[in-house]
Coordinates of C-alpha atoms and ligand atoms in Angstrom, one line a residue:
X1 CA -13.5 -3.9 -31.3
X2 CA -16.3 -5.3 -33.6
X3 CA -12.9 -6.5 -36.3
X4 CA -12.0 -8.3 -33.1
X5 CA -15.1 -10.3 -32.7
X6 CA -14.8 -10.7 -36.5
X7 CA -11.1 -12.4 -36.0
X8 CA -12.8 -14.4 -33.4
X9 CA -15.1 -15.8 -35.4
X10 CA -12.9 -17.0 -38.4
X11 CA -10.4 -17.9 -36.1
X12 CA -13.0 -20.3 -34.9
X13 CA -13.6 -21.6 -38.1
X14 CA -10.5 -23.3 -37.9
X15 CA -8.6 -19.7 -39.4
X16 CA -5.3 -19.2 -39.0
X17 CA -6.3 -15.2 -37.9
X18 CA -3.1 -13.3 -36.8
X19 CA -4.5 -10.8 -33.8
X20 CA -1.8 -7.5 -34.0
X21 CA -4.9 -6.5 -31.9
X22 CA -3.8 -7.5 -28.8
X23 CA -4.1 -5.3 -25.6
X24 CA -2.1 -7.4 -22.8
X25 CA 1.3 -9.0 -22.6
X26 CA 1.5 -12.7 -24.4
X27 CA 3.3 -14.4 -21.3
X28 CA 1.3 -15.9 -18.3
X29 CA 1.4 -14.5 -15.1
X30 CA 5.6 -14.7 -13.8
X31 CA 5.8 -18.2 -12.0
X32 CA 7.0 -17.0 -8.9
X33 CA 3.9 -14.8 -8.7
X34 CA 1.5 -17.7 -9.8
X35 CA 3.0 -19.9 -6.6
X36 CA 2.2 -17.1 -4.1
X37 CA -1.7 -17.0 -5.6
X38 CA -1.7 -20.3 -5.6
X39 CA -0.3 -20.3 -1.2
X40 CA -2.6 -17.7 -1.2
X41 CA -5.5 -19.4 -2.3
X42 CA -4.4 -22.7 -0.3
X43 CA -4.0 -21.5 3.0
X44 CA -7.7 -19.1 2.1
X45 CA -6.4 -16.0 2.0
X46 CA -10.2 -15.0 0.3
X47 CA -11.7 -12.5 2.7
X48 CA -12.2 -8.9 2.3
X49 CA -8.9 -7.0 2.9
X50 CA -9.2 -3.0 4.1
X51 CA -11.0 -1.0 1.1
X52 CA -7.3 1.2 0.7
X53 CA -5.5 -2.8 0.1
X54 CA -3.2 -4.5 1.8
X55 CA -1.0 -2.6 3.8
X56 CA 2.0 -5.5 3.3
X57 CA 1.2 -4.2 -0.4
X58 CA 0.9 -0.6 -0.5
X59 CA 4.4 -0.9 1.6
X60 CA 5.9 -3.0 -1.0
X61 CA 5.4 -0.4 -3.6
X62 CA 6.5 2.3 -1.4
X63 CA 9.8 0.5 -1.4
X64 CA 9.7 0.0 -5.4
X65 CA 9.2 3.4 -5.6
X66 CA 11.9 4.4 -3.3
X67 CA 14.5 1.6 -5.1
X68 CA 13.6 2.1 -9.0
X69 CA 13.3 5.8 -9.0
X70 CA 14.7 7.2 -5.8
X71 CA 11.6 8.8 -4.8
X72 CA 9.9 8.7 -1.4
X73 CA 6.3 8.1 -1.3
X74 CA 4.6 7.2 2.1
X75 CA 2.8 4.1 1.5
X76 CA -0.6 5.6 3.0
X77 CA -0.5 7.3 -0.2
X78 CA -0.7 4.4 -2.5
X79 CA -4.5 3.0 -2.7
X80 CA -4.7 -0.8 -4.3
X81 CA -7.5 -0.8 -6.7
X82 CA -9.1 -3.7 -9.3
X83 CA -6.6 -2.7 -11.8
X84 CA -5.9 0.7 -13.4
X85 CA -9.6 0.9 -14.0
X86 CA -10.7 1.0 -10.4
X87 CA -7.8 3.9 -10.1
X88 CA -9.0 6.1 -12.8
X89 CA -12.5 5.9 -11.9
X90 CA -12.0 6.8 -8.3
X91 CA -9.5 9.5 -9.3
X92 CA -11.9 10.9 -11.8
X93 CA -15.0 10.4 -9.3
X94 CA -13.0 12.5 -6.7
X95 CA -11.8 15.3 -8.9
X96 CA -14.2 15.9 -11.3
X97 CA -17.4 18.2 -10.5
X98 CA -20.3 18.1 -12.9
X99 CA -19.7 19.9 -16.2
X100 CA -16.0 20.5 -15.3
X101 CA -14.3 20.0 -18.3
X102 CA -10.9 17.7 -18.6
X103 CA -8.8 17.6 -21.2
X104 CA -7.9 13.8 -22.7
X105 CA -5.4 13.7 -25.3
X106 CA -6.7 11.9 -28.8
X107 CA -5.6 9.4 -30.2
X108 CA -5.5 7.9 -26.1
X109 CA -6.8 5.1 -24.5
X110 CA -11.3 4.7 -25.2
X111 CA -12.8 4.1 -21.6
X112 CA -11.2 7.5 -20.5
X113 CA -13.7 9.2 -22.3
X114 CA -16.2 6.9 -19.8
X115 CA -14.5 7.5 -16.6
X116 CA -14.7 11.7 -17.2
X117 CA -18.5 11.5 -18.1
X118 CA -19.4 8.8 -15.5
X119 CA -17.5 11.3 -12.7
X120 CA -20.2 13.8 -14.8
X121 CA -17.2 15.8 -16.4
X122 CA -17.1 17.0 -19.9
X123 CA -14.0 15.0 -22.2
X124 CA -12.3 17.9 -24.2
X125 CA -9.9 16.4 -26.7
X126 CA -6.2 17.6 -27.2
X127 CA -5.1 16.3 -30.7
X128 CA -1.7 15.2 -30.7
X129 CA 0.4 14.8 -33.2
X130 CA 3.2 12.6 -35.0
X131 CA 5.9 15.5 -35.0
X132 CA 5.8 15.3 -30.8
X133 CA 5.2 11.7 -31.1
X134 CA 1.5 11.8 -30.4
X135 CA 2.0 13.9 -26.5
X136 CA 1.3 17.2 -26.2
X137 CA 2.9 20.0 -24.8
X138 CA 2.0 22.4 -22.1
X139 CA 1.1 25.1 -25.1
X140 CA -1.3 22.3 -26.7
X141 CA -3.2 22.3 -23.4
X142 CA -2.8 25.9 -22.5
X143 CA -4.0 26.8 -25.4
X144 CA -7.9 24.6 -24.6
X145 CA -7.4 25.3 -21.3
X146 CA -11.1 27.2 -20.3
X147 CA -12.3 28.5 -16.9
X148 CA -14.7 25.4 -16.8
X149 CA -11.8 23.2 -17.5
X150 CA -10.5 21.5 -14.0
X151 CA -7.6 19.2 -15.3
X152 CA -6.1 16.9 -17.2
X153 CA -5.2 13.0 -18.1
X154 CA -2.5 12.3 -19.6
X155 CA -1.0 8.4 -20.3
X156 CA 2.8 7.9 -20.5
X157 CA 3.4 5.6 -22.2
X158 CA 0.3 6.0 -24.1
X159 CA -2.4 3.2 -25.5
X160 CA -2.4 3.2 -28.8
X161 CA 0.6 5.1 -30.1
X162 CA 3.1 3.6 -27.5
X163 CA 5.4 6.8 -26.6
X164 CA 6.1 8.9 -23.6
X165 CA 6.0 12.4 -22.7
X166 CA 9.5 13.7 -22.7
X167 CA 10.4 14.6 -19.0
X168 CA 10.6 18.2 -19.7
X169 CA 7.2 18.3 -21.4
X170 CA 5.9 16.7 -18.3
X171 CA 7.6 18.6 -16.4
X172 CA 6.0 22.1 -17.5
X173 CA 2.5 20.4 -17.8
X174 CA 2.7 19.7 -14.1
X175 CA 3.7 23.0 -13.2
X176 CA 1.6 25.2 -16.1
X177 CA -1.4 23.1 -14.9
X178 CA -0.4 23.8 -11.1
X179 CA -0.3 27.2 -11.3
X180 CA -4.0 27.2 -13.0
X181 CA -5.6 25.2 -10.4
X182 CA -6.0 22.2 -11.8
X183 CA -5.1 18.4 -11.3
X184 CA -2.9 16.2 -13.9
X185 CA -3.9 12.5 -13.4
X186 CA -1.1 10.9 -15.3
X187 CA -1.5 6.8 -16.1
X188 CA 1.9 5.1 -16.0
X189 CA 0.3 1.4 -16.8
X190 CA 3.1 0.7 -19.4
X191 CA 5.7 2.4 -17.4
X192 CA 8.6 -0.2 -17.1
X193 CA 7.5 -1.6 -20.6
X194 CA 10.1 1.0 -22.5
X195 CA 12.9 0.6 -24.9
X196 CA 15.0 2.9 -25.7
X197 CA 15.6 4.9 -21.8
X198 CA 15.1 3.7 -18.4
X199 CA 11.6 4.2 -17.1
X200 CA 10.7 7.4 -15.9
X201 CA 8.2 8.3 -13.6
X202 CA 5.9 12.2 -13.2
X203 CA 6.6 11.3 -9.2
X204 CA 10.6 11.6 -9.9
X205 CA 9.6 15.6 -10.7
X206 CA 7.0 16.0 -8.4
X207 CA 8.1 13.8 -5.4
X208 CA 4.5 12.4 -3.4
X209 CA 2.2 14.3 -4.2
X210 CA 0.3 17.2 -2.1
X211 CA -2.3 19.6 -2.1
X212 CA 0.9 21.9 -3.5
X213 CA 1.4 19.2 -6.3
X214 CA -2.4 17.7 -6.8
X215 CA -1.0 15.0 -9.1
X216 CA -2.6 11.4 -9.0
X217 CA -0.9 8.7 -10.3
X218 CA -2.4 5.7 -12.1
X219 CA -0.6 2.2 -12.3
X220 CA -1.0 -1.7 -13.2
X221 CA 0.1 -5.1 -12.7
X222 CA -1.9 -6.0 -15.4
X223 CA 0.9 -5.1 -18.4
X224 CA 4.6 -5.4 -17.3
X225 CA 3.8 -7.9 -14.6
X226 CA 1.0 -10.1 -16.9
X227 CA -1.7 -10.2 -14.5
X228 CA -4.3 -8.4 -16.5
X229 CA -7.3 -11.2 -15.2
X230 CA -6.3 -10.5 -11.8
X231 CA -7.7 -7.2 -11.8
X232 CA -5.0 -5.3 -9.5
X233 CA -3.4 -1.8 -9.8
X234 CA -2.8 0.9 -7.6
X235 CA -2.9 4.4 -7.7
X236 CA -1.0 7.4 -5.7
X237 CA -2.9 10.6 -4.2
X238 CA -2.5 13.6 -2.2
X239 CA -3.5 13.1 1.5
X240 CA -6.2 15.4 1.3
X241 CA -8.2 12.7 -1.6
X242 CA -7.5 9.8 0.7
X243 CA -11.0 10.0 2.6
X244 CA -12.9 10.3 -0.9
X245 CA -10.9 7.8 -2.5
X246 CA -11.5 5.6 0.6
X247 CA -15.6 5.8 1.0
X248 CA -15.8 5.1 -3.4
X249 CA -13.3 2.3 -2.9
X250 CA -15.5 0.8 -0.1
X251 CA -18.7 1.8 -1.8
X252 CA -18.0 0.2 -5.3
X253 CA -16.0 -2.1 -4.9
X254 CA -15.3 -3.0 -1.0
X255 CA -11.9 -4.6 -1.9
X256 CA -9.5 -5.5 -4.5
X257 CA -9.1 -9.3 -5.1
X258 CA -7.4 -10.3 -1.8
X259 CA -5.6 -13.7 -3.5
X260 CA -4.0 -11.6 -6.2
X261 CA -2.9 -8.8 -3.3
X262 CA -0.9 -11.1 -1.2
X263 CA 0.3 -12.7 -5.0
X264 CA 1.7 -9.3 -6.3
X265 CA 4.1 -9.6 -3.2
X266 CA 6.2 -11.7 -4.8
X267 CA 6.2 -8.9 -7.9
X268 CA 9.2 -7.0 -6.3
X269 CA 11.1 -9.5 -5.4
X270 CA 14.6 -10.1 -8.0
X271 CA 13.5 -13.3 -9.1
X272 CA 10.2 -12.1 -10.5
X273 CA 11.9 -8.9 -11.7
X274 CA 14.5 -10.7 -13.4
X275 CA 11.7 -12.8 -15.7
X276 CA 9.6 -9.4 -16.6
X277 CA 13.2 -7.9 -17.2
X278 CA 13.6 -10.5 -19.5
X279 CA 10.3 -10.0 -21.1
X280 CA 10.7 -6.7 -21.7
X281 CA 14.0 -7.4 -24.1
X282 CA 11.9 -9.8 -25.6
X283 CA 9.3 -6.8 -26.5
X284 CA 12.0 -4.9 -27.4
X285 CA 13.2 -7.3 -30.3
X286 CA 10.0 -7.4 -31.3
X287 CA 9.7 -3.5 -31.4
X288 CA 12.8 -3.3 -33.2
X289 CA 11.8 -6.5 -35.5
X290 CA 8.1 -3.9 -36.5
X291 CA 9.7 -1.1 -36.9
X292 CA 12.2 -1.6 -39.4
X293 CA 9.4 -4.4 -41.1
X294 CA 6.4 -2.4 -41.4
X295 CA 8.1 0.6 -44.1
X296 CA 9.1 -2.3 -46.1
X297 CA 5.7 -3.9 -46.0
X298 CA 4.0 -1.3 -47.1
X299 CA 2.5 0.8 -43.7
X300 CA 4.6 3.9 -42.8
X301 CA 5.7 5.0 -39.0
X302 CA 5.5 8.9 -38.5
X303 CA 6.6 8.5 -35.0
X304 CA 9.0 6.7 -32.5
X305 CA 7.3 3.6 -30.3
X306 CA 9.3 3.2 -27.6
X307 CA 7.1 1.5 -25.2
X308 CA 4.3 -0.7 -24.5
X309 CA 4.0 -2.6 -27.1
X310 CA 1.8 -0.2 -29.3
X311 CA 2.6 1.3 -33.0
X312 CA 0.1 4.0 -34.0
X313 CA 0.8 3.6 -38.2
X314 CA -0.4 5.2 -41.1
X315 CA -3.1 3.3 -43.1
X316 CA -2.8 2.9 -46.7
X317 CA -6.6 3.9 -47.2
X318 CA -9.7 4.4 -44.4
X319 CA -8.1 2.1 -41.6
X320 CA -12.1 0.9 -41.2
X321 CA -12.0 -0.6 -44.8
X322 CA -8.3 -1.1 -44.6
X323 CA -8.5 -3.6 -41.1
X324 CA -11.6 -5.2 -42.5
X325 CA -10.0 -6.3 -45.9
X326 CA -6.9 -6.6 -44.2
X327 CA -8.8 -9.6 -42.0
X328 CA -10.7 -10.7 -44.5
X329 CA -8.4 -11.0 -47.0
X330 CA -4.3 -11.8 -45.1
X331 CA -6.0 -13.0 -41.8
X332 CA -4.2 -10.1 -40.5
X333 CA -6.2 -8.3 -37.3
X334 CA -5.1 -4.6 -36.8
X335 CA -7.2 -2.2 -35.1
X336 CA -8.8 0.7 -36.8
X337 CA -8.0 4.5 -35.2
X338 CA -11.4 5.4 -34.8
X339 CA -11.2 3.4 -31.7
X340 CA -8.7 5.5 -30.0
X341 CA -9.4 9.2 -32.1
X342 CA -11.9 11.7 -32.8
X343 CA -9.7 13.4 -35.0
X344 CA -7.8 11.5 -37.5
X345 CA -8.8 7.7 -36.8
X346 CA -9.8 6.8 -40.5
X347 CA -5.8 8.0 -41.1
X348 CA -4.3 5.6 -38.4
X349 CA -4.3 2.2 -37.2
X350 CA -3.1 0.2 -33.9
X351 CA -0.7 -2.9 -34.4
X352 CA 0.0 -4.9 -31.5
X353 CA 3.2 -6.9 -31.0
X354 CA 2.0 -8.7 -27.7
X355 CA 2.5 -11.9 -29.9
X356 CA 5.0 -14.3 -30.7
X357 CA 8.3 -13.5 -32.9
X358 CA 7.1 -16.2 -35.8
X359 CA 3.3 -14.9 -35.3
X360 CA 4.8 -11.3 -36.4
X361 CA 6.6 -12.3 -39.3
X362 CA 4.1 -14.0 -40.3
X363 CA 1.4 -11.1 -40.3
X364 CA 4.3 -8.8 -41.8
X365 CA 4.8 -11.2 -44.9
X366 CA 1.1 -11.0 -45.2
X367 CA 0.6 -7.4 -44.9
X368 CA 3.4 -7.3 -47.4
X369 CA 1.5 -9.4 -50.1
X370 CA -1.6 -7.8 -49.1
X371 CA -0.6 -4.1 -49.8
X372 CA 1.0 -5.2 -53.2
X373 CA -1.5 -7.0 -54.5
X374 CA 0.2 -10.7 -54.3
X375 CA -1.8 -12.7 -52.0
X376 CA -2.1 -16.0 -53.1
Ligands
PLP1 C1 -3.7 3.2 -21.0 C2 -4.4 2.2 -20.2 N1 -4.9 2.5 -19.0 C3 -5.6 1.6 -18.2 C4 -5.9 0.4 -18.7 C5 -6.7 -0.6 -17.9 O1 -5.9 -1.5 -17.3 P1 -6.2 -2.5 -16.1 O2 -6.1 -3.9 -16.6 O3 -5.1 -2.3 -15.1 O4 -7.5 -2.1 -15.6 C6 -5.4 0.0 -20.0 C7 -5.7 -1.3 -20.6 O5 -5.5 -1.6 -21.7 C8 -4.7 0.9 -20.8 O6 -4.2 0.7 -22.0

């Protein structure tokens, strides 16, 4: 993130600095969501709600649940956190024992690595791969799999390569890992951000889960609904977590934001869902607009993004030198692998296409000149 600062400061030396290093959606929060904070707020909806979140809330995602993928999950299951952060440190903290080890796929999302050694775990790193589109397969974590090792977390759609684990892959994860004892903690932030299939959910295969199916699920209304500053998400646990989950969530953090809880009410409702529908063909054009561009410009593709709004790409040379010139030199800020890998980071690079249609074209005309040689 340093080439980020570095955009920031010749971008406030009055330079025109394209970011493809963008981590949230582009749009502001959907307007019908931005009245109900704004109710909220009026009528001081600003005290503490219960630690677990509101339960008008936890019972509207119940419903969502029930209505986008047919699958019942109670809404005492569903917890309210301060964003997916909040969820995957309170999952971590109440599975992870000191020195248990938990396998993290690489390239994946940096503060993962955090939450597994803050919990006291060990991060053991899965390298992925572009033939399976960067996800790994039950015989990739079989195969790491150690007595001291006490789960796994797993992002679909993942941050920075933007693809999903194929239903059957996450299908006999769930159950290879269930049958060794361990937990799967599986991050569906960018879930209904997907392109090219309907979004898919581990809870479809595993129904709510239990101490049978010990998965915990991770989600947002930072990405597809554009609320990353209101620090909301939610996460969904077996019963038996609910009473650790509770005392960290009242310990650390003693609520979510209470505003932005009775705001994401108005997230199910059609009219909201028909502008972040919308959106979402937007970042779809956009995906389809990168994907066929970047070859020509120069950068090659070894796998398929279909969601988020991600493209893990080869760089021509060491992505550190590569980003930095590329900044430097076509104003152009891409973020180098090394952020997101152990393994092959000074191979790869993260492009962003949270930014407008002209913005892109743009920064793929200069990436163009900039790989041939022709900048002005
Ligand atoms: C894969 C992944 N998980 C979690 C987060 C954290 O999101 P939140 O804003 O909900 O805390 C991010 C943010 O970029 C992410 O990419």
């Amino acid at each position: 993130m340093e080439l980020v600062k570095a955009a920031d400061a010749l971008q406030a030396q009055g330079k025109p600095v394209i970011h493809l290093s963008i981590g949230e959606p582009d749009f502001p929060m959907p307007e019908p969501v931005e009245q109900a904070l704004i109710q909220a707020v009026s009528a001081h909806k600003t005290r503490y709600t219960a630690a677990l979140g509101l339960p008008e809330l936890r019972e509207a995602i119940s419903r969502h649940y029930e209505q986008q993928f047919k699958v019942r999950v109670p809404a005492h299951q569903i917890v309210i956190t301060s964003g997916a952060s909040a969820a995957l440190m309170f999952a971590c903290l109440a599975l992870i024992n000191r020195t248990d080890k938990v396998l993290l796929t690489d390239p994946g999302y940096p503060c993962n690595k955090t939450f597994v050694q803050m919990a006291g775990g060990v991060p053991d790193f899965v390298q992925t791969h572009e033939a399976q589109n960067f996800q790994p397969s039950w015989a990739d974590l079989r195969e790491q799999w150690t007595r001291h090792t006490a789960g796994v977390l797993l992002a679909s759609p993942n941050n920075p390569t933007g693809t999903q684990l194929n239903a059957q892959s996450m299908k006999d994860i769930v159950h290879g890992v269930n049958t060794l004892g361990g937990f799967v903690i599986v991050d569906e932030i960018y879930q209904s951000l997907c392109y090219d299939q309907p979004a898919q959910s581990v809870l479809q295969l595993t129904g709510a889960p239990s101490d049978r199916m010990p998965v915990v699920v991770i989600n947002s209304f930072s990405k597809y609904f554009g609320m990353t500053g209101l620090r909301l998400g939610w996460m969904v646990v077996p019963d038996t977590l609910l009473p650790a989950i509770e005392r960290f969530a009242q310990n650390l953090s003693i609520c979510p934001n209470t505003p932005a809880q009775w705001a994401a009410l108005a997230c199910f409702t059609p009219e909201t869902l028909a502008i972040c529908e919308e959106r979402r063909q937007i970042f779809k054009a956009r995906r389809d607009f990168m994907v066929t561009s970047l070859p020509k410009a120069g950068i090659e593709l070894h796998s398929t993004p279909d969601s988020a709004f991600y493209i893990y790409a080869k760089s021509p040379y060491d992505s550190e030198r590569y980003c930095k010139d590329l900044l430097e030199q076509a104003l152009v800020c891409a973020v180098p692998g090394k952020d997101f890998s152990e393994f092959r980071g000074s191979e790869m690079m993260r492009l962003s296409y949270a930014n407008s249609m002209d913005n892109l074209k743009t920064a793929i005309e200069r990436i163009r000149l900039f790989n041939k040689g022709q900048l002005p």
